[in-house]
Amino acid sequence: MEEVIKVDQLSKTYGNLLAVDNISLSVKCGMAFGLLGANGAGKSTTMECILGTKQADKGRVSILGYNPQKDRRKLFQKVGVQFQECDYQPEIKVSELCEETACLYKTPADWRELCSQFGIGSKIKNAVKSLSGGERQKLFIVLALIPNPEIVFLDELTTGLDAKARRDVWKILLALKEKGLTIFLTSHFMDEVEVLCDEICILKKGKVVFYGTVEESKVVSGSEKFEDAYLILSGEEVDEK
Amino acid sequence: MKSFLTLLKNELKLNIRNMNMVIFAVIMPLVVLLILGLLNGTRPAVDGVEYTFMEQSLGALCTISICAGGLMGLPLVVSEYRERKILKRFQVTPVSPIKLLVVELCIYMIYCLVSMITLIPAAMIFWKVKIHGSWLAFLGSWLLTMISTLSIGMMVGGVAKNSKSASVIACLLYFPMLIFSGTTLPFEVMPEAIQKIVSVFPMTQGIQLMKATFLGLSVDNIKLPVIAMVAVTILCTGISIKYFKWE
């Protein structure tokens, strides 16, 4: 299968802090890739360096054959992104935000349909600020899917969602994956990662400490549950060892 | 083009919903017009001239909205969008920064236009204001004043570190220009010393030009204000595009 995301020896420092330390990874077309790690392990910085919204100090990145910084406008016709922290214009309504996003793409998806798929179809006329945290999170996933992307980047995609809503989101994403969507995500929920991801990469202080499938991580760490495997591999569980 | 119009429509709606510019760029100039009109009626500007005080002031009134849009609205909206990471969201879409800046620019041009086309008929109807010079020259000076002032605003929004410093810079530019460049207080009533100091504002030059073209007065040195305003426009636009930051 074709590699759609290729990252080669990526590094980024903030002052003295090495936030991303020589990371290499690749994601094949139609796969779901999970970037895991504790808060501050460098997940978001890695994702931003890959997307070109942050300038890496060293390393090469290619997405769909494009250089994200040089070919930004071509690349983001085909790539959708949901950032962890992003905001919207203070008074904007759901319909306006969707319309404004959709108008930037050559072949956008039908945002009304996406909204109703994600269960916020009845909120289209509401102000974004009046939505609940969960509804807003769903809206931002909708925005990332509006481009009809070949690849979607989701940073902590289900933070703030209740159990039912999380499962609904997984179902939609798995269906899109069936149709060939490549997913690159970060998450703190191991159940979610287990359901969605074909391959994972665990970061610790900016370094890759595990790279492989969920099953492999269980074998390597000698645990039955993936969450235990994650905690051991990411070095979070130092007390018990 | 379609995306430009959709962005313009939505951003304009948001801007109107916010009401600030409606008040400062459209209603306030009309209020000032009303006050000046009630105070001065149709009396001549000074004894022995053919034009009235209101005719002399009209050009300046048209710049209140330019001041509000260019020195308050535009820099604040650009820096706020950056600080709230709204621009960052646009960064991961195919939109070009120039398109976004032009959309915001157009919004404030629309306010300036609305202000002008409400002021002039009102002044004509209630205080018998008529143009002594040429419409074309007047509109040309108006356009130049507007573009140069808006480009200053775009630059401030572009280079300010955050919306707080943008707002400080905006105030430092807005209030002196609003008060001393002849926008609200007529240039002629100010002491000569102040007149000399404020002549450096591009706004002052623009107002003088608008006044002269409206009243049909001869301008001694028309090249100087025109060159000054064009230079400001090119410089500020260049800086705001070159140093544009998404985040």
Coordinates of C-alpha atoms in Angstrom, one line a residue:
Chain A
M1 CA 0.0 0.0 0.0
E2 CA 1.0 3.5 -0.7
E3 CA 2.6 5.6 2.1
V4 CA 0.6 8.9 2.3
I5 CA 2.4 10.4 5.4
K6 CA 6.1 10.1 5.6
V7 CA 8.1 11.7 8.5
D8 CA 11.8 11.4 8.6
Q9 CA 14.0 12.3 11.6
L10 CA 11.8 15.2 12.8
S11 CA 13.1 17.3 15.6
K12 CA 11.9 20.4 17.3
T13 CA 13.2 22.3 20.4
Y14 CA 11.6 25.0 22.5
G15 CA 14.5 26.8 24.1
N16 CA 16.2 24.0 26.0
L17 CA 13.3 21.6 25.8
L18 CA 13.6 18.9 23.1
A19 CA 9.8 18.6 22.4
V20 CA 10.2 16.3 19.4
D21 CA 13.3 14.1 19.3
N22 CA 14.2 12.5 16.0
I23 CA 10.8 11.0 15.2
S24 CA 10.3 9.0 12.0
L25 CA 7.0 7.4 11.1
S26 CA 4.9 6.5 8.1
V27 CA 1.3 6.0 7.5
K28 CA -0.2 3.9 4.7
C29 CA -3.3 4.9 2.7
G30 CA -6.5 3.9 4.4
M31 CA -4.9 3.2 7.8
A32 CA -5.7 4.8 11.1
F33 CA -2.6 5.8 13.0
G34 CA -2.6 6.8 16.7
L35 CA 0.0 9.1 18.3
L36 CA -0.1 8.5 22.0
G37 CA 1.7 9.8 25.1
A38 CA 1.2 11.6 28.3
N39 CA 0.4 15.3 28.4
G40 CA 3.5 17.2 27.3
A41 CA 5.0 14.1 25.6
G42 CA 5.1 16.1 22.3
K43 CA 2.0 14.7 20.5
S44 CA 0.5 18.0 19.4
T45 CA 3.9 19.5 18.6
T46 CA 4.7 16.5 16.4
M47 CA 1.4 16.8 14.7
E48 CA 1.9 20.5 14.1
C49 CA 5.4 20.0 12.7
I50 CA 3.9 17.4 10.3
L51 CA 1.2 19.8 9.2
G52 CA 3.7 22.6 8.8
T53 CA 1.9 24.9 11.2
K54 CA 5.0 24.8 13.4
Q55 CA 8.5 25.0 11.9
A56 CA 10.5 21.9 12.7
D57 CA 14.2 22.4 13.4
K58 CA 15.2 19.3 11.5
G59 CA 13.7 16.5 9.4
R60 CA 11.6 15.9 6.4
V61 CA 7.9 15.6 6.0
S62 CA 5.8 14.6 3.1
I63 CA 2.0 14.3 3.0
L64 CA 0.4 12.9 -0.2
G65 CA 3.7 13.7 -1.8
Y66 CA 3.5 17.4 -0.9
N67 CA 5.7 19.5 1.3
P68 CA 3.2 20.9 3.8
Q69 CA 4.8 24.3 4.1
K70 CA 5.6 24.8 0.4
D71 CA 2.5 23.2 -1.0
R72 CA 0.1 24.3 1.7
R73 CA -2.7 25.4 -0.5
K74 CA -2.7 22.2 -2.6
L75 CA -2.2 19.9 0.3
F76 CA -5.1 21.3 2.4
Q77 CA -7.6 20.7 -0.5
K78 CA -7.2 17.1 0.4
V79 CA -6.5 17.1 4.1
G80 CA -8.8 18.0 7.0
V81 CA -7.6 19.0 10.4
Q82 CA -9.1 19.3 13.8
F83 CA -6.9 21.1 16.3
Q84 CA -7.1 20.6 20.0
E85 CA -7.3 24.3 20.7
C86 CA -9.0 26.3 18.1
D87 CA -11.6 29.0 18.2
Y88 CA -14.3 30.5 16.1
Q89 CA -15.5 34.0 15.5
P90 CA -17.4 35.2 18.6
E91 CA -20.9 35.6 17.2
I92 CA -20.8 33.0 14.4
K93 CA -23.5 30.4 13.9
V94 CA -23.0 26.8 13.1
S95 CA -24.3 27.2 9.6
E96 CA -22.1 30.2 8.9
L97 CA -19.0 28.4 10.2
C98 CA -19.7 25.4 8.1
E99 CA -20.5 27.5 5.0
E100 CA -17.4 29.6 5.4
T101 CA -15.3 26.4 5.7
A102 CA -17.0 24.6 2.8
C103 CA -16.5 27.5 0.4
L104 CA -12.7 27.2 0.6
Y105 CA -12.7 23.8 -1.1
K106 CA -13.2 22.6 -4.7
T107 CA -15.3 19.6 -3.8
P108 CA -16.7 20.0 -0.3
A109 CA -18.9 17.4 1.4
D110 CA -22.5 18.3 2.2
W111 CA -22.0 19.9 5.6
R112 CA -25.7 19.7 6.5
E113 CA -25.6 15.9 6.1
L114 CA -22.4 15.7 8.1
C115 CA -24.0 17.8 10.9
S116 CA -27.0 15.5 11.1
Q117 CA -24.8 12.4 11.0
F118 CA -23.0 13.7 14.0
G119 CA -26.2 14.5 15.8
I120 CA -26.0 18.3 15.6
G121 CA -28.3 18.7 12.6
S122 CA -30.9 20.5 14.7
K123 CA -28.3 23.0 16.0
I124 CA -27.4 24.5 12.6
K125 CA -29.1 27.8 13.3
N126 CA -27.6 28.1 16.8
A127 CA -24.6 30.3 17.7
V128 CA -21.5 28.1 18.1
K129 CA -20.9 29.6 21.5
S130 CA -24.3 28.3 22.7
L131 CA -23.4 24.7 22.0
S132 CA -22.4 22.3 24.7
G133 CA -18.7 21.2 24.9
G134 CA -19.5 17.9 23.3
E135 CA -21.6 19.4 20.5
R136 CA -18.8 21.8 19.8
Q137 CA -16.3 19.0 19.7
K138 CA -18.5 17.2 17.2
L139 CA -18.8 20.4 15.1
F140 CA -15.0 20.6 14.9
I141 CA -14.8 17.0 13.6
V142 CA -17.5 17.9 11.1
L143 CA -15.3 20.9 10.0
A144 CA -12.3 18.6 9.5
L145 CA -14.4 16.3 7.3
I146 CA -16.0 19.1 5.2
P147 CA -13.1 19.0 2.7
N148 CA -14.0 15.4 1.7
P149 CA -10.4 14.7 2.8
E150 CA -8.1 11.9 1.8
I151 CA -6.4 12.2 5.2
V152 CA -7.9 13.6 8.4
F153 CA -5.8 14.8 11.4
L154 CA -7.7 14.7 14.7
D155 CA -6.1 16.0 17.8
E156 CA -7.8 14.5 20.9
L157 CA -10.9 13.9 18.9
T158 CA -13.3 12.8 21.6
T159 CA -12.3 15.0 24.5
G160 CA -15.5 16.2 26.2
L161 CA -17.8 13.7 24.6
D162 CA -20.0 11.3 26.6
A163 CA -19.7 7.6 26.2
K164 CA -22.5 7.3 23.6
A165 CA -21.3 10.2 21.6
R166 CA -17.8 8.7 21.5
R167 CA -19.1 5.5 20.1
D168 CA -21.1 7.3 17.5
V169 CA -18.0 9.2 16.4
W170 CA -16.0 6.0 16.2
K171 CA -18.7 4.4 14.0
I172 CA -18.7 7.3 11.6
L173 CA -14.9 7.3 11.4
L174 CA -14.7 3.6 10.9
A175 CA -17.2 3.8 8.1
L176 CA -15.2 6.6 6.4
K177 CA -12.1 4.5 6.9
E178 CA -13.8 1.6 5.0
K179 CA -14.2 4.0 2.1
G180 CA -10.5 4.7 2.1
L181 CA -10.0 7.7 4.5
T182 CA -6.6 7.8 6.2
I183 CA -6.8 8.9 9.8
F184 CA -4.1 10.4 12.0
L185 CA -5.2 10.9 15.5
T186 CA -4.0 11.6 19.0
S187 CA -5.9 10.4 22.0
H188 CA -5.9 9.8 25.7
F189 CA -8.6 7.1 25.6
M190 CA -7.1 3.6 25.1
D191 CA -10.4 2.0 24.3
E192 CA -10.8 4.4 21.4
V193 CA -7.3 3.7 20.2
E194 CA -7.9 0.0 20.4
V195 CA -11.1 0.3 18.3
L196 CA -9.8 2.7 15.7
C197 CA -6.1 2.4 15.2
D198 CA -4.2 -0.1 13.0
E199 CA -0.9 1.2 14.2
I200 CA 0.3 3.3 17.1
C201 CA 3.3 5.2 18.2
I202 CA 3.9 6.0 21.8
L203 CA 5.9 9.1 22.7
K204 CA 7.7 9.9 25.9
K205 CA 9.5 13.2 26.3
G206 CA 9.5 13.7 22.5
K207 CA 11.0 10.3 21.8
V208 CA 9.4 7.2 20.2
V209 CA 9.2 4.5 22.8
F210 CA 7.0 2.1 21.0
Y211 CA 5.9 1.8 17.4
G212 CA 3.7 -1.0 16.1
T213 CA 0.2 -2.5 16.4
V214 CA -2.0 -2.6 19.5
E215 CA -1.5 -6.4 19.7
E216 CA 2.3 -6.0 19.5
S217 CA 2.3 -3.5 22.3
K218 CA 0.6 -6.1 24.6
V219 CA 3.2 -8.7 23.7
V220 CA 6.1 -6.4 24.2
S221 CA 4.9 -5.2 27.5
G222 CA 3.6 -8.6 28.7
S223 CA 0.2 -7.3 29.6
E224 CA -3.3 -8.5 28.6
K225 CA -5.0 -5.2 28.5
F226 CA -3.9 -2.5 26.1
E227 CA -4.2 0.3 28.7
D228 CA -1.7 -1.5 30.9
A229 CA 0.5 -2.0 28.0
Y230 CA 0.3 1.7 27.2
L231 CA 1.1 2.7 30.8
I232 CA 4.1 0.4 30.9
L233 CA 5.5 1.4 27.6
S234 CA 4.9 5.1 28.1
G235 CA 6.7 4.8 31.5
E236 CA 3.7 6.2 33.3
E237 CA 3.5 3.3 35.7
V238 CA 6.8 3.6 37.4
D239 CA 5.5 3.1 41.0
E240 CA 4.4 -0.5 40.5
K241 CA 7.5 -1.7 38.8
Chain B
M1 CA -14.4 34.2 -6.5
K2 CA -17.3 32.3 -5.0
S3 CA -15.3 31.6 -1.9
F4 CA -14.4 35.3 -1.7
L5 CA -18.0 36.3 -1.8
T6 CA -19.1 33.7 0.7
L7 CA -16.4 34.8 3.1
L8 CA -17.2 38.4 2.6
K9 CA -20.9 37.8 3.2
N10 CA -20.4 35.8 6.4
E11 CA -17.7 38.1 7.8
L12 CA -19.8 41.2 7.0
K13 CA -22.7 39.6 8.8
L14 CA -20.5 38.9 11.8
N15 CA -19.2 42.4 11.8
I16 CA -22.6 43.9 11.7
R17 CA -23.8 41.6 14.5
N18 CA -21.0 43.0 16.6
M19 CA -22.5 46.6 16.1
N20 CA -19.3 48.4 17.0
M21 CA -18.6 49.6 13.5
V22 CA -22.3 50.3 12.8
I23 CA -22.1 52.8 15.7
F24 CA -18.7 54.3 15.1
A25 CA -18.5 54.3 11.4
V26 CA -22.1 54.9 10.3
I27 CA -24.1 56.4 13.2
M28 CA -21.4 58.6 14.7
P29 CA -20.6 60.6 11.5
L30 CA -24.3 61.3 11.1
V31 CA -24.5 62.5 14.7
V32 CA -21.6 64.8 14.2
L33 CA -23.2 66.0 10.9
L34 CA -26.4 66.8 12.8
I35 CA -24.6 68.7 15.6
L36 CA -22.5 70.7 13.1
G37 CA -25.6 71.3 11.0
L38 CA -27.6 72.6 13.9
L39 CA -24.8 74.9 15.1
N40 CA -23.9 76.3 11.7
G41 CA -26.9 75.9 9.4
T42 CA -26.2 77.3 6.0
R43 CA -23.9 80.2 7.0
P44 CA -20.7 80.7 5.0
A45 CA -17.5 79.1 6.4
V46 CA -15.9 82.6 6.8
D47 CA -17.1 86.0 5.8
G48 CA -16.8 86.6 2.1
V49 CA -16.4 83.1 0.8
E50 CA -18.9 81.4 -1.4
Y51 CA -19.0 78.0 0.4
T52 CA -20.8 77.2 3.6
F53 CA -19.3 75.8 6.8
M54 CA -21.1 72.6 6.2
E55 CA -19.6 72.3 2.7
Q56 CA -16.2 72.9 4.1
S57 CA -16.7 70.2 6.7
L58 CA -18.2 67.4 4.6
G59 CA -15.0 65.9 3.4
A60 CA -13.8 65.6 7.0
L61 CA -17.0 64.0 8.1
C62 CA -16.5 61.3 5.5
T63 CA -13.2 60.4 7.1
I64 CA -14.7 59.6 10.5
S65 CA -15.7 56.1 9.2
I66 CA -12.3 55.8 7.6
C67 CA -10.7 56.5 10.9
A68 CA -12.9 54.1 12.8
G69 CA -12.5 51.3 10.3
G70 CA -8.9 51.7 9.5
L71 CA -7.5 52.5 12.9
M72 CA -9.9 50.6 15.2
G73 CA -11.9 48.0 13.4
L74 CA -9.4 46.5 11.0
P75 CA -6.3 46.2 13.2
L76 CA -8.4 44.8 16.1
V77 CA -10.2 42.2 14.0
V78 CA -7.0 40.9 12.4
S79 CA -5.1 40.7 15.7
E80 CA -8.1 39.1 17.4
Y81 CA -8.4 36.5 14.8
R82 CA -4.8 35.6 15.2
E83 CA -4.9 35.6 19.0
R84 CA -8.0 33.4 19.1
K85 CA -6.4 31.0 16.7
I86 CA -9.1 31.6 14.1
L87 CA -6.3 32.3 11.6
K88 CA -4.7 29.0 12.6
R89 CA -7.8 27.2 11.6
F90 CA -7.6 29.0 8.2
Q91 CA -4.0 28.0 7.9
V92 CA -4.9 24.3 7.5
T93 CA -7.3 25.2 4.7
P94 CA -6.4 26.1 1.1
V95 CA -7.3 29.8 1.6
S96 CA -4.5 32.4 0.8
P97 CA -3.7 35.0 3.5
I98 CA -4.1 37.7 0.9
K99 CA -7.7 36.6 0.3
L100 CA -8.5 36.8 4.0
L101 CA -6.9 40.2 4.3
V102 CA -8.8 41.5 1.3
V103 CA -12.1 40.2 2.6
E104 CA -11.6 42.1 5.9
L105 CA -10.4 45.2 3.9
C106 CA -13.6 45.1 1.8
I107 CA -15.8 45.0 4.9
Y108 CA -14.3 48.3 6.1
M109 CA -14.5 49.8 2.7
I110 CA -18.2 49.0 2.6
Y111 CA -18.7 50.8 5.9
C112 CA -16.8 53.8 4.6
L113 CA -19.0 53.8 1.5
V114 CA -22.2 53.5 3.4
S115 CA -21.1 56.3 5.7
M116 CA -20.4 58.6 2.7
I117 CA -23.6 57.8 0.9
T118 CA -25.7 58.6 3.9
L119 CA -23.8 61.8 4.8
I120 CA -23.8 63.5 1.5
P121 CA -27.5 63.2 0.7
A122 CA -28.4 64.2 4.3
A123 CA -26.2 67.3 4.1
M124 CA -27.6 68.1 0.7
I125 CA -31.2 67.8 1.8
F126 CA -31.0 69.5 5.2
W127 CA -28.3 72.1 4.8
K128 CA -28.3 72.7 1.0
V129 CA -24.8 71.5 0.7
K130 CA -23.6 71.4 -2.9
I131 CA -20.3 70.5 -4.5
H132 CA -18.2 73.4 -5.9
G133 CA -15.4 71.3 -7.3
S134 CA -15.5 68.0 -9.1
W135 CA -17.1 64.7 -8.0
L136 CA -14.5 62.7 -9.7
A137 CA -11.6 64.5 -7.9
F138 CA -13.5 64.3 -4.6
L139 CA -14.2 60.6 -4.9
G140 CA -10.6 60.0 -6.0
S141 CA -9.2 61.8 -2.9
W142 CA -11.7 59.9 -0.8
L143 CA -10.6 56.6 -2.2
L144 CA -6.9 57.5 -1.7
T145 CA -7.5 58.6 1.9
M146 CA -9.5 55.4 2.6
I147 CA -7.0 53.0 1.1
S148 CA -4.0 54.6 2.7
T149 CA -5.6 54.6 6.2
L150 CA -6.9 51.1 5.9
S151 CA -3.5 49.9 4.8
I152 CA -2.1 51.4 8.0
G153 CA -4.7 49.4 10.0
M154 CA -3.9 46.2 8.1
M155 CA -0.2 46.7 9.0
V156 CA -0.9 47.4 12.7
G157 CA -3.1 44.2 12.8
G158 CA -0.4 42.3 11.1
V159 CA 2.6 43.2 13.1
A160 CA 1.1 43.7 16.6
K161 CA 2.1 40.9 19.0
N162 CA -1.4 40.4 20.3
S163 CA -4.8 42.1 20.4
K164 CA -3.9 44.1 23.5
S165 CA -0.9 45.8 21.8
A166 CA -2.9 46.2 18.6
S167 CA -5.6 48.0 20.6
V168 CA -3.0 50.2 22.3
I169 CA -1.4 51.1 18.9
A170 CA -4.9 51.6 17.4
C171 CA -5.8 54.0 20.1
L172 CA -2.6 55.9 19.8
L173 CA -3.3 56.4 16.1
Y174 CA -7.1 56.7 16.2
F175 CA -7.7 59.4 18.8
P176 CA -5.0 61.9 17.7
M177 CA -6.1 61.5 14.1
L178 CA -9.8 61.7 15.0
I179 CA -9.3 64.9 17.0
F180 CA -6.5 66.8 15.4
S181 CA -6.4 65.9 11.8
G182 CA -9.6 67.8 11.1
T183 CA -11.9 64.8 11.2
T184 CA -14.2 66.1 14.0
L185 CA -12.7 69.4 14.9
P186 CA -12.2 71.6 11.8
F187 CA -8.6 72.0 10.9
E188 CA -9.1 75.8 10.6
V189 CA -10.0 76.3 14.2
M190 CA -6.8 74.8 15.6
P191 CA -3.8 76.9 16.5
E192 CA -1.1 77.2 13.8
A193 CA 1.4 75.2 15.9
I194 CA -0.9 72.2 16.1
Q195 CA -1.8 72.6 12.4
K196 CA 1.9 72.2 11.6
I197 CA 2.3 69.1 13.8
V198 CA -0.7 67.3 12.5
S199 CA 0.2 67.9 8.9
V200 CA 2.4 64.8 9.1
F201 CA -0.7 62.5 9.4
P202 CA -1.7 61.1 6.1
M203 CA -5.2 61.6 7.2
T204 CA -4.7 65.4 7.4
Q205 CA -3.4 65.4 3.9
G206 CA -6.3 63.4 2.7
I207 CA -8.8 65.6 4.4
Q208 CA -7.2 68.8 3.0
L209 CA -7.4 67.2 -0.5
M210 CA -11.0 66.1 -0.1
K211 CA -11.9 69.6 1.1
A212 CA -10.2 71.3 -1.8
T213 CA -11.7 69.0 -4.4
F214 CA -15.2 69.4 -2.8
L215 CA -15.0 73.2 -2.6
G216 CA -13.2 73.6 -5.9
L217 CA -10.3 75.4 -4.4
S218 CA -6.9 75.3 -6.1
V219 CA -4.4 73.0 -4.4
D220 CA -0.9 74.5 -4.3
N221 CA 0.9 71.3 -4.4
I222 CA -1.3 68.4 -5.2
K223 CA 1.5 66.0 -5.8
L224 CA 2.8 66.0 -2.3
P225 CA -0.3 64.6 -0.5
V226 CA -1.0 62.2 -3.3
I227 CA 2.5 60.8 -3.3
A228 CA 2.6 60.7 0.5
M229 CA -0.7 58.6 0.6
V230 CA 0.3 56.3 -2.2
A231 CA 3.7 55.7 -0.6
V232 CA 2.0 54.9 2.8
T233 CA -0.3 52.5 1.0
I234 CA 2.4 50.6 -0.8
L235 CA 4.6 50.5 2.3
C236 CA 2.0 49.3 4.7
T237 CA 0.4 46.8 2.4
G238 CA 3.8 45.4 1.6
I239 CA 4.7 45.0 5.3
S240 CA 1.4 43.5 6.2
I241 CA 1.7 40.8 3.5
K242 CA 5.3 40.1 4.0
Y243 CA 5.1 39.8 7.8
F244 CA 1.7 38.1 7.8
K245 CA 1.6 35.5 10.6
W246 CA -1.1 32.9 11.0
E247 CA -0.2 32.5 14.7

